[in-house]
Amino acid sequence: MQSPADILKAIWTSAGGDVAALERIRLTGEEPQIPSSFRVAVAGQATIAAAGLAAAEIWRLRGGEAQDVTVDMRHAVAECRSERYLRLDDKPPPPAWDAIAGVYKTGDNRFVRCHTNFRHHRDAVCKVLGCVPEREQVQAALMQWKGADFETAAYAAGGVVALMRSYDEWSALPQGRALAELPLISIEKIGDAPPKPWTRKPWPQGLSNGDRPLSGLRVLDLSRVIAGPVAGRTLAAHGADVLLVSGPELPAIPWLTIDTGRGKLTTFIELKSEAGQAQMRELLKDADIFSQGYRPRALAALGFSPEQAAEINPGIVYVTLSAYGHAGPWAERRGFDSLVQTTTGFNDAEGKAAGIDGPKELPAQMLDHATGYLMAFGAMMAKARQVREGGSWHVRVSLAQTGRWLWNLGRLEGGLNTPGLTGEAVHAAFMDTVSSGFGTLTAVRHSAVLSRTPARWSRPAMPLGSHPPQWPARS
């Protein structure tokens, strides 16, 4: 199996990273760290390290000194489960899942997973099944369905569900075959534009607003749940001004909003209105990075596709997150980490490794977290390229493609026998306590340690919509 250093090298060089920079990275710790037959700990460490190294390189490109980057594997794993360890006024998070979310058997003896944390997704499942939102009713109704038929019908109704497949079943599907042709990260030029020089050289370390690699860069964050918000949180940790754009009518998961909102400004814009679209265009004109996790046609219909964004702001770096990749028949399909794990073979393989009849989840939302760090990494690499050679750039990642990469890292014999990572151990080693707009927040700090520009969040997590739709002044 590849070493952690070799895994990082492959990610780094695939995006055009200078091999010499790898001499300044230090990866500590050994796998396994948490119980899994997959190399989840290495996946977290390598993707966080790639983003940290990109930030360090940008600091150097902006006139700062070269610096070392260290990522500890245990700390990285804790950060990739950060939502579990969060404490608000010393209280743990509430239950993560809706009452009817989870795994069910179908009439043809298959398993399906329903994701119902958002009300409209729950309503879609219940409408297809013709039942009330109670687990016993859902299970009874599903015994009248074949698993594949229910998956198709639920998606057609606006729901998000997944049939559990083996890896071979997934790989044989048209979508699995399409995904096999895609790189882990796609970085493509989508328009001509002159280079946009860095706004200024970084200030001497110790000053409040200019002492980090991304100081002065502006990021529009249009994302929810985990992967996209983690990308924005990572860019904020390295000094970017990240503005999270949501709407008062959009559903959200409060605990995840708190955890991934650290370091960000947050505003409401009604994008379906002409006034809201005008506000977004004004913000976009002055942005450096546009990061989004909505389905492509949804934003294109509002005037904010990658090509439209490049017309509004030539030189933009546009980052797109999808569930199942940008090619193939499922390119428009909704999805979340738990569903992608289910349909692409992870739940089946982990269950078989554990000797159980049915699905077993990975011990972290690793597809989400690793993809979020890859988004941040891709955004930074594309921005550095824009400064060097001009152009508008489109970065594309997907949960399923990250999953394919994780699968190909190999398996750990006996990995499921690894002791779990306890909250007490994480709190003792990797947590910081700060004030926030919600109360006293104790949360996992960023695990990429940069020797000259330590990562930190200079803005507290705040309730959605706390700020006006405008950028702070550049220093």
Short mmCIF file of C-alpha atoms in Angstrom, two decimals:
data_model
loop_
_atom_site.label_atom_id
_atom_site.label_comp_id
_atom_site.label_asym_id
_atom_site.label_seq_id
_atom_site.Cartn_x
_atom_site.Cartn_y
_atom_site.Cartn_z
CA MET A 1 0.00 0.00 0.00
CA GLN A 2 1.07 3.55 -0.60
CA SER A 3 2.57 5.45 2.33
CA PRO A 4 0.85 8.63 3.58
CA ALA A 5 3.65 10.66 1.98
CA ASP A 6 3.13 8.99 -1.39
CA ILE A 7 -0.63 9.52 -1.18
CA LEU A 8 -0.10 13.21 -0.49
CA LYS A 9 2.45 13.48 -3.30
CA ALA A 10 -0.06 12.06 -5.79
CA ILE A 11 -2.71 14.61 -4.76
CA TRP A 12 -0.23 17.48 -4.76
CA THR A 13 1.35 16.79 -8.14
CA SER A 14 -2.00 16.02 -9.82
CA ALA A 15 -2.91 19.70 -9.34
CA GLY A 16 0.45 21.01 -10.54
CA GLY A 17 2.08 21.39 -7.14
CA ASP A 18 5.86 21.87 -7.03
CA VAL A 19 7.48 18.63 -5.85
CA ALA A 20 10.07 20.63 -3.92
CA ALA A 21 7.36 21.91 -1.58
CA LEU A 22 6.82 18.36 -0.31
CA GLU A 23 10.15 18.59 1.49
CA ARG A 24 8.48 20.99 3.94
CA ILE A 25 5.62 18.67 4.96
CA ARG A 26 5.73 16.39 8.00
CA LEU A 27 3.09 13.70 8.51
CA THR A 28 3.02 12.13 11.98
CA GLY A 29 1.08 9.24 13.46
CA GLU A 30 0.26 5.75 12.29
CA GLU A 31 -2.85 3.99 11.06
CA PRO A 32 -5.33 2.74 12.01
CA GLN A 33 -6.73 5.40 14.32
CA ILE A 34 -10.44 4.50 14.34
CA PRO A 35 -12.24 1.20 13.64
CA SER A 36 -12.56 0.67 9.88
CA SER A 37 -11.30 -1.69 7.22
CA PHE A 38 -10.67 1.36 5.04
CA ARG A 39 -7.79 3.85 5.31
CA VAL A 40 -9.97 6.66 6.61
CA ALA A 41 -7.28 8.13 8.87
CA VAL A 42 -4.80 8.50 6.02
CA ALA A 43 -7.52 9.98 3.82
CA GLY A 44 -8.18 12.71 6.36
CA GLN A 45 -4.51 13.41 6.99
CA ALA A 46 -3.54 13.57 3.31
CA THR A 47 -6.36 15.88 2.22
CA ILE A 48 -5.85 18.25 5.15
CA ALA A 49 -2.11 18.24 4.45
CA ALA A 50 -2.69 19.06 0.77
CA ALA A 51 -4.75 22.11 1.72
CA GLY A 52 -2.24 23.19 4.37
CA LEU A 53 0.66 22.88 1.95
CA ALA A 54 -1.23 24.90 -0.67
CA ALA A 55 -1.73 27.67 1.89
CA ALA A 56 1.97 27.61 2.80
CA GLU A 57 2.93 27.88 -0.87
CA ILE A 58 0.61 30.83 -1.38
CA TRP A 59 2.26 32.56 1.58
CA ARG A 60 5.62 32.04 -0.10
CA LEU A 61 4.31 33.24 -3.47
CA ARG A 62 3.04 36.40 -1.82
CA GLY A 63 6.48 37.24 -0.50
CA GLY A 64 6.48 35.39 2.79
CA GLU A 65 9.13 32.96 3.97
CA ALA A 66 8.98 29.25 3.25
CA GLN A 67 7.52 27.37 6.18
CA ASP A 68 6.96 23.85 7.44
CA VAL A 69 3.57 22.14 7.60
CA THR A 70 2.84 19.35 10.08
CA VAL A 71 -0.32 17.23 10.20
CA ASP A 72 -0.80 14.63 12.91
CA MET A 73 -2.98 11.71 11.84
CA ARG A 74 -4.89 11.46 15.12
CA HIS A 75 -5.65 15.17 15.11
CA ALA A 76 -6.74 14.94 11.47
CA VAL A 77 -9.16 12.13 12.27
CA ALA A 78 -10.61 14.17 15.13
CA GLU A 79 -11.10 17.13 12.78
CA CYS A 80 -12.82 14.85 10.27
CA ARG A 81 -15.34 14.04 13.02
CA SER A 82 -15.44 17.57 14.41
CA GLU A 83 -19.24 17.68 14.56
CA ARG A 84 -19.19 14.81 17.09
CA TYR A 85 -16.94 16.56 19.57
CA LEU A 86 -18.46 20.03 19.47
CA ARG A 87 -19.71 21.36 22.80
CA LEU A 88 -21.91 24.40 23.29
CA ASP A 89 -21.92 25.71 26.86
CA ASP A 90 -20.49 22.28 27.80
CA LYS A 91 -23.46 20.46 26.23
CA PRO A 92 -23.03 17.75 23.58
CA PRO A 93 -24.84 17.83 20.23
CA PRO A 94 -28.41 16.56 19.96
CA PRO A 95 -29.19 13.38 18.00
CA ALA A 96 -27.83 13.78 14.47
CA TRP A 97 -30.59 12.05 12.55
CA ASP A 98 -34.28 12.49 11.88
CA ALA A 99 -36.56 9.85 13.43
CA ILE A 100 -37.07 7.91 10.20
CA ALA A 101 -33.59 8.36 8.71
CA GLY A 102 -31.51 5.23 8.31
CA VAL A 103 -31.55 1.71 6.90
CA TYR A 104 -34.53 -0.44 5.93
CA LYS A 105 -35.12 -3.80 4.26
CA THR A 106 -37.16 -4.01 1.09
CA GLY A 107 -39.42 -6.73 -0.25
CA ASP A 108 -36.68 -8.24 -2.42
CA ASN A 109 -34.39 -8.63 0.61
CA ARG A 110 -32.19 -5.63 -0.24
CA PHE A 111 -31.28 -2.69 1.99
CA VAL A 112 -32.01 0.99 1.36
CA ARG A 113 -30.93 4.07 3.29
CA CYS A 114 -33.19 7.10 3.64
CA HIS A 115 -31.82 10.58 4.37
CA THR A 116 -34.67 12.59 5.88
CA ASN A 117 -33.00 15.31 7.96
CA PHE A 118 -34.62 17.96 5.76
CA ARG A 119 -38.41 18.02 5.91
CA HIS A 120 -38.96 18.08 2.14
CA HIS A 121 -36.82 14.96 1.75
CA ARG A 122 -38.77 13.21 4.51
CA ASP A 123 -42.07 14.25 2.95
CA ALA A 124 -40.98 12.87 -0.43
CA VAL A 125 -40.18 9.46 1.06
CA CYS A 126 -43.51 9.31 2.89
CA LYS A 127 -45.40 10.40 -0.22
CA VAL A 128 -43.88 7.63 -2.32
CA LEU A 129 -44.57 5.06 0.38
CA GLY A 130 -47.99 6.40 1.30
CA CYS A 131 -47.29 6.31 5.02
CA VAL A 132 -46.80 8.55 8.03
CA PRO A 133 -43.24 9.40 9.19
CA GLU A 134 -42.84 6.58 11.70
CA ARG A 135 -40.15 3.89 11.42
CA GLU A 136 -42.54 0.95 11.69
CA GLN A 137 -44.81 2.40 9.02
CA VAL A 138 -41.90 3.11 6.69
CA GLN A 139 -40.52 -0.42 7.14
CA ALA A 140 -43.90 -2.03 6.52
CA ALA A 141 -44.42 0.02 3.36
CA LEU A 142 -40.96 -0.80 2.01
CA MET A 143 -41.69 -4.53 2.17
CA GLN A 144 -44.00 -3.90 -0.79
CA TRP A 145 -41.14 -2.48 -2.88
CA LYS A 146 -38.08 -3.72 -4.69
CA GLY A 147 -35.06 -1.72 -3.53
CA ALA A 148 -34.03 -0.39 -6.94
CA ASP A 149 -37.60 0.61 -7.80
CA PHE A 150 -37.95 2.54 -4.55
CA GLU A 151 -34.64 4.33 -5.11
CA THR A 152 -35.79 5.45 -8.56
CA ALA A 153 -39.25 6.50 -7.40
CA ALA A 154 -37.99 8.39 -4.36
CA TYR A 155 -35.51 10.42 -6.43
CA ALA A 156 -38.19 11.21 -8.97
CA ALA A 157 -40.32 12.56 -6.11
CA GLY A 158 -37.53 14.78 -4.78
CA GLY A 159 -36.25 12.46 -2.06
CA VAL A 160 -32.71 11.32 -1.33
CA VAL A 161 -32.28 7.60 -0.73
CA ALA A 162 -29.75 4.93 -1.69
CA LEU A 163 -29.90 1.25 -2.51
CA MET A 164 -27.05 -0.62 -0.85
CA ARG A 165 -24.80 -2.01 -3.57
CA SER A 166 -21.58 -3.93 -3.57
CA TYR A 167 -18.56 -2.24 -5.09
CA ASP A 168 -18.81 -4.52 -8.12
CA GLU A 169 -22.48 -3.65 -8.61
CA TRP A 170 -21.68 0.05 -8.40
CA SER A 171 -18.70 -0.23 -10.74
CA ALA A 172 -20.86 -1.91 -13.38
CA LEU A 173 -23.44 0.89 -13.42
CA PRO A 174 -23.15 3.57 -16.11
CA GLN A 175 -22.45 6.10 -13.36
CA GLY A 176 -19.72 3.97 -11.85
CA ARG A 177 -18.09 3.60 -15.26
CA ALA A 178 -18.36 7.35 -15.92
CA LEU A 179 -16.75 8.12 -12.56
CA ALA A 180 -13.82 5.83 -13.31
CA GLU A 181 -12.85 8.19 -16.15
CA LEU A 182 -12.68 11.30 -13.94
CA PRO A 183 -9.71 12.59 -11.92
CA LEU A 184 -9.94 13.07 -8.17
CA ILE A 185 -9.93 16.84 -8.71
CA SER A 186 -10.67 18.57 -11.99
CA ILE A 187 -9.16 22.03 -12.53
CA GLU A 188 -10.07 23.52 -15.91
CA LYS A 189 -9.73 26.91 -17.53
CA ILE A 190 -13.17 28.16 -18.56
CA GLY A 191 -12.43 31.68 -19.80
CA ASP A 192 -9.81 34.26 -20.63
CA ALA A 193 -8.84 36.93 -18.11
CA PRO A 194 -5.69 38.82 -17.19
CA PRO A 195 -3.79 37.65 -14.11
CA LYS A 196 -5.04 39.19 -10.88
CA PRO A 197 -2.01 39.91 -8.70
CA TRP A 198 -2.24 39.21 -5.01
CA THR A 199 -3.84 42.23 -3.36
CA ARG A 200 -0.60 42.92 -1.48
CA LYS A 201 2.29 41.19 0.15
CA PRO A 202 1.47 39.74 3.57
CA TRP A 203 2.15 41.94 6.52
CA PRO A 204 4.72 41.06 9.16
CA GLN A 205 3.55 38.26 11.36
CA GLY A 206 1.74 39.46 14.45
CA LEU A 207 -0.49 42.07 12.83
CA SER A 208 -4.17 41.22 13.01
CA ASN A 209 -5.38 41.19 9.41
CA GLY A 210 -2.49 40.40 7.12
CA ASP A 211 -0.50 37.63 8.72
CA ARG A 212 -1.92 34.59 6.96
CA PRO A 213 -1.64 33.13 3.46
CA LEU A 214 -5.15 34.02 2.26
CA SER A 215 -5.47 37.42 3.94
CA GLY A 216 -7.44 39.74 1.70
CA LEU A 217 -8.95 36.98 -0.45
CA ARG A 218 -12.73 36.91 -0.70
CA VAL A 219 -14.70 33.67 -0.84
CA LEU A 220 -18.41 33.31 -1.53
CA ASP A 221 -19.61 30.12 0.19
CA LEU A 222 -22.92 28.78 -1.13
CA SER A 223 -23.07 25.40 0.56
CA ARG A 224 -24.77 23.44 3.32
CA VAL A 225 -24.27 20.38 5.53
CA ILE A 226 -20.59 19.28 5.62
CA ALA A 227 -18.26 19.11 2.58
CA GLY A 228 -18.80 22.59 1.14
CA PRO A 229 -18.91 24.29 4.54
CA VAL A 230 -15.71 22.49 5.58
CA ALA A 231 -14.01 23.92 2.49
CA GLY A 232 -15.04 27.43 3.48
CA ARG A 233 -14.00 26.84 7.08
CA THR A 234 -10.57 25.71 5.88
CA LEU A 235 -10.06 28.78 3.68
CA ALA A 236 -11.10 30.95 6.62
CA ALA A 237 -8.56 29.20 8.85
CA HIS A 238 -5.85 30.43 6.50
CA GLY A 239 -7.10 34.02 6.54
CA ALA A 240 -9.67 34.37 3.74
CA ASP A 241 -12.76 36.53 4.18
CA VAL A 242 -15.46 33.88 3.74
CA LEU A 243 -19.05 35.02 3.32
CA LEU A 244 -21.58 32.22 3.75
CA VAL A 245 -24.69 32.99 1.70
CA SER A 246 -27.92 31.28 2.71
CA GLY A 247 -31.62 32.08 2.71
CA PRO A 248 -34.08 32.27 5.60
CA GLU A 249 -36.28 29.66 3.90
CA LEU A 250 -33.51 27.13 3.30
CA PRO A 251 -33.38 24.22 5.74
CA ALA A 252 -30.23 23.82 7.80
CA ILE A 253 -28.87 21.49 10.46
CA PRO A 254 -28.09 23.84 13.37
CA TRP A 255 -25.24 21.89 14.98
CA LEU A 256 -23.40 21.56 11.65
CA THR A 257 -23.96 25.25 10.97
CA ILE A 258 -22.22 26.07 14.24
CA ASP A 259 -19.28 23.72 13.67
CA THR A 260 -18.59 24.69 10.06
CA GLY A 261 -19.45 28.37 10.54
CA ARG A 262 -16.29 29.15 12.48
CA GLY A 263 -14.32 31.97 10.84
CA LYS A 264 -17.10 33.05 8.48
CA LEU A 265 -19.38 35.97 7.90
CA THR A 266 -22.95 34.85 7.20
CA THR A 267 -25.72 36.62 5.30
CA PHE A 268 -29.15 35.96 3.83
CA ILE A 269 -29.87 36.61 0.15
CA GLU A 270 -33.08 35.60 -1.61
CA LEU A 271 -31.54 34.33 -4.82
CA LYS A 272 -34.87 33.66 -6.50
CA SER A 273 -35.67 37.38 -6.45
CA GLU A 274 -34.29 39.96 -8.85
CA ALA A 275 -33.05 42.06 -5.94
CA GLY A 276 -31.24 39.08 -4.45
CA GLN A 277 -29.63 38.20 -7.76
CA ALA A 278 -28.45 41.79 -8.09
CA GLN A 279 -26.92 41.59 -4.59
CA MET A 280 -25.15 38.37 -5.50
CA ARG A 281 -23.76 39.83 -8.72
CA GLU A 282 -22.29 42.75 -6.79
CA LEU A 283 -20.65 40.40 -4.30
CA LEU A 284 -19.40 38.16 -7.10
CA LYS A 285 -17.74 41.07 -8.90
CA ASP A 286 -15.33 41.49 -5.98
CA ALA A 287 -14.87 37.81 -5.07
CA ASP A 288 -11.79 35.70 -5.68
CA ILE A 289 -13.42 32.30 -5.15
CA PHE A 290 -17.02 31.15 -5.61
CA SER A 291 -17.61 27.82 -3.81
CA GLN A 292 -20.95 26.07 -4.18
CA GLY A 293 -22.66 22.77 -3.54
CA TYR A 294 -25.99 23.20 -5.33
CA ARG A 295 -27.03 21.25 -8.39
CA PRO A 296 -25.60 22.93 -11.51
CA ARG A 297 -28.88 23.72 -13.22
CA ALA A 298 -30.27 25.34 -10.08
CA LEU A 299 -27.61 28.08 -10.03
CA ALA A 300 -27.47 28.37 -13.83
CA ALA A 301 -31.19 29.18 -13.84
CA LEU A 302 -30.45 32.07 -11.47
CA GLY A 303 -27.55 33.39 -13.56
CA PHE A 304 -24.62 31.92 -11.62
CA SER A 305 -23.25 28.98 -13.60
CA PRO A 306 -19.45 28.78 -13.88
CA GLU A 307 -19.51 30.44 -17.29
CA GLN A 308 -21.93 33.14 -16.15
CA ALA A 309 -19.79 33.82 -13.08
CA ALA A 310 -16.72 34.16 -15.32
CA GLU A 311 -18.57 36.77 -17.38
CA ILE A 312 -19.51 38.74 -14.27
CA ASN A 313 -16.00 38.47 -12.83
CA PRO A 314 -13.31 37.40 -15.32
CA GLY A 315 -10.60 35.64 -13.36
CA ILE A 316 -12.93 34.00 -10.85
CA VAL A 317 -12.11 30.60 -9.36
CA TYR A 318 -15.39 28.67 -9.32
CA VAL A 319 -15.57 25.50 -7.21
CA THR A 320 -18.33 22.93 -7.75
CA LEU A 321 -19.22 20.11 -5.37
CA SER A 322 -21.50 17.29 -6.53
CA ALA A 323 -22.57 13.99 -5.05
CA TYR A 324 -21.86 11.61 -7.93
CA GLY A 325 -19.59 13.51 -10.32
CA HIS A 326 -20.14 15.91 -13.19
CA ALA A 327 -20.38 13.23 -15.91
CA GLY A 328 -22.76 10.31 -16.34
CA PRO A 329 -26.51 9.80 -15.86
CA TRP A 330 -26.36 10.65 -12.14
CA ALA A 331 -24.57 13.97 -12.60
CA GLU A 332 -27.67 15.85 -11.40
CA ARG A 333 -28.58 13.43 -8.62
CA ARG A 334 -28.78 14.72 -5.05
CA GLY A 335 -26.76 12.95 -2.42
CA PHE A 336 -25.08 13.06 0.96
CA ASP A 337 -22.07 11.25 2.39
CA SER A 338 -24.11 8.50 4.03
CA LEU A 339 -25.96 7.77 0.79
CA VAL A 340 -22.84 7.75 -1.36
CA GLN A 341 -21.21 5.36 1.12
CA THR A 342 -24.26 3.11 0.74
CA THR A 343 -24.59 3.07 -3.01
CA THR A 344 -20.89 2.85 -3.94
CA GLY A 345 -20.01 -0.24 -1.89
CA PHE A 346 -18.57 1.04 1.39
CA ASN A 347 -21.47 0.00 3.63
CA ASP A 348 -21.60 -3.44 2.04
CA ALA A 349 -17.85 -3.99 2.32
CA GLU A 350 -17.60 -2.70 5.89
CA GLY A 351 -20.56 -4.86 6.90
CA LYS A 352 -18.97 -7.96 5.41
CA ALA A 353 -15.66 -7.15 7.11
CA ALA A 354 -17.56 -6.93 10.40
CA GLY A 355 -19.39 -10.19 9.72
CA ILE A 356 -22.87 -8.67 9.79
CA ASP A 357 -25.83 -9.11 7.45
CA GLY A 358 -26.41 -5.58 6.31
CA PRO A 359 -24.74 -2.22 5.99
CA LYS A 360 -22.10 -0.79 8.29
CA GLU A 361 -21.15 2.89 8.07
CA LEU A 362 -17.64 4.26 8.03
CA PRO A 363 -16.67 5.67 11.46
CA ALA A 364 -16.60 9.21 10.08
CA GLN A 365 -18.35 11.21 7.38
CA MET A 366 -15.03 10.85 5.59
CA LEU A 367 -16.31 11.39 2.07
CA ASP A 368 -17.71 14.73 3.20
CA HIS A 369 -14.69 15.89 5.15
CA ALA A 370 -12.02 14.73 2.72
CA THR A 371 -13.95 16.26 -0.17
CA GLY A 372 -14.20 19.55 1.72
CA TYR A 373 -10.43 19.71 2.15
CA LEU A 374 -9.96 18.79 -1.51
CA MET A 375 -12.29 21.66 -2.44
CA ALA A 376 -10.17 24.09 -0.44
CA PHE A 377 -6.98 22.63 -1.90
CA GLY A 378 -8.30 22.89 -5.46
CA ALA A 379 -9.48 26.45 -4.90
CA MET A 380 -6.07 27.54 -3.66
CA MET A 381 -4.17 25.77 -6.44
CA ALA A 382 -6.45 27.31 -9.07
CA LYS A 383 -6.10 30.77 -7.50
CA ALA A 384 -2.30 30.50 -7.57
CA ARG A 385 -2.53 29.48 -11.21
CA GLN A 386 -4.80 32.43 -12.00
CA VAL A 387 -2.30 34.84 -10.48
CA ARG A 388 0.49 33.22 -12.49
CA GLU A 389 -1.13 32.85 -15.90
CA GLY A 390 -4.56 34.48 -15.86
CA GLY A 391 -7.87 32.92 -16.90
CA SER A 392 -11.07 31.95 -15.12
CA TRP A 393 -10.99 28.51 -13.55
CA HIS A 394 -13.46 25.78 -12.63
CA VAL A 395 -12.61 23.27 -9.88
CA ARG A 396 -14.81 20.17 -9.62
CA VAL A 397 -14.93 17.50 -6.94
CA SER A 398 -17.52 14.95 -5.87
CA LEU A 399 -18.25 12.76 -2.89
CA ALA A 400 -18.32 9.66 -5.09
CA GLN A 401 -14.98 10.44 -6.70
CA THR A 402 -13.42 10.95 -3.30
CA GLY A 403 -14.95 7.61 -2.37
CA ARG A 404 -13.38 5.94 -5.39
CA TRP A 405 -10.02 7.38 -4.37
CA LEU A 406 -10.46 6.17 -0.77
CA TRP A 407 -11.40 2.70 -1.99
CA ASN A 408 -8.28 2.53 -4.13
CA LEU A 409 -6.04 3.35 -1.14
CA GLY A 410 -6.55 -0.25 -0.04
CA ARG A 411 -7.92 -2.04 3.02
CA LEU A 412 -6.64 -2.65 6.55
CA GLU A 413 -6.82 -6.23 7.72
CA GLY A 414 -8.19 -6.21 11.24
CA GLY A 415 -8.82 -2.48 11.05
CA LEU A 416 -12.27 -2.87 12.56
CA ASN A 417 -10.66 -4.09 15.79
CA THR A 418 -9.09 -0.67 16.39
CA PRO A 419 -10.31 1.06 19.57
CA GLY A 420 -12.51 4.08 18.98
CA LEU A 421 -11.33 7.64 19.48
CA THR A 422 -12.97 8.86 22.67
CA GLY A 423 -14.29 12.32 23.27
CA GLU A 424 -12.13 12.59 26.37
CA ALA A 425 -8.95 12.00 24.36
CA VAL A 426 -9.97 14.54 21.72
CA HIS A 427 -10.94 17.17 24.28
CA ALA A 428 -7.66 16.77 26.11
CA ALA A 429 -5.49 17.20 23.02
CA PHE A 430 -7.20 18.98 20.14
CA MET A 431 -9.93 21.35 21.38
CA ASP A 432 -10.13 25.11 21.89
CA THR A 433 -12.81 27.04 23.77
CA VAL A 434 -14.01 30.39 22.40
CA SER A 435 -17.00 32.69 22.56
CA SER A 436 -19.48 32.57 19.70
CA GLY A 437 -22.84 33.93 18.65
CA PHE A 438 -24.39 30.80 20.14
CA GLY A 439 -22.60 30.72 23.49
CA THR A 440 -19.30 29.26 24.69
CA LEU A 441 -18.04 26.94 21.98
CA THR A 442 -15.53 24.12 22.48
CA ALA A 443 -14.47 22.70 19.13
CA VAL A 444 -11.64 20.89 17.34
CA ARG A 445 -8.96 23.25 16.10
CA HIS A 446 -7.45 22.93 12.63
CA SER A 447 -4.93 20.08 12.35
CA ALA A 448 -2.61 21.53 9.69
CA VAL A 449 0.08 23.30 11.72
CA LEU A 450 1.95 25.94 9.70
CA SER A 451 5.20 27.03 11.35
CA ARG A 452 5.02 30.74 10.46
CA THR A 453 1.31 31.38 9.86
CA PRO A 454 -0.65 29.29 12.37
CA ALA A 455 -4.19 28.53 11.26
CA ARG A 456 -6.93 30.09 13.31
CA TRP A 457 -10.47 31.42 12.99
CA SER A 458 -10.53 35.13 13.65
CA ARG A 459 -14.33 35.38 13.45
CA PRO A 460 -16.70 33.51 15.77
CA ALA A 461 -19.43 31.20 14.55
CA MET A 462 -22.64 33.21 14.27
CA PRO A 463 -26.31 32.45 13.56
CA LEU A 464 -27.15 32.35 9.86
CA GLY A 465 -27.91 35.78 8.42
CA SER A 466 -26.03 37.72 11.10
CA HIS A 467 -24.18 40.02 8.68
CA PRO A 468 -25.09 42.35 5.82
CA PRO A 469 -24.50 41.15 2.25
CA GLN A 470 -21.25 43.06 1.79
CA TRP A 471 -17.52 42.45 1.94
CA PRO A 472 -15.35 43.82 4.73
CA ALA A 473 -12.85 46.41 3.60
CA ARG A 474 -9.56 45.01 2.35
CA SER A 475 -6.68 45.91 4.59
#
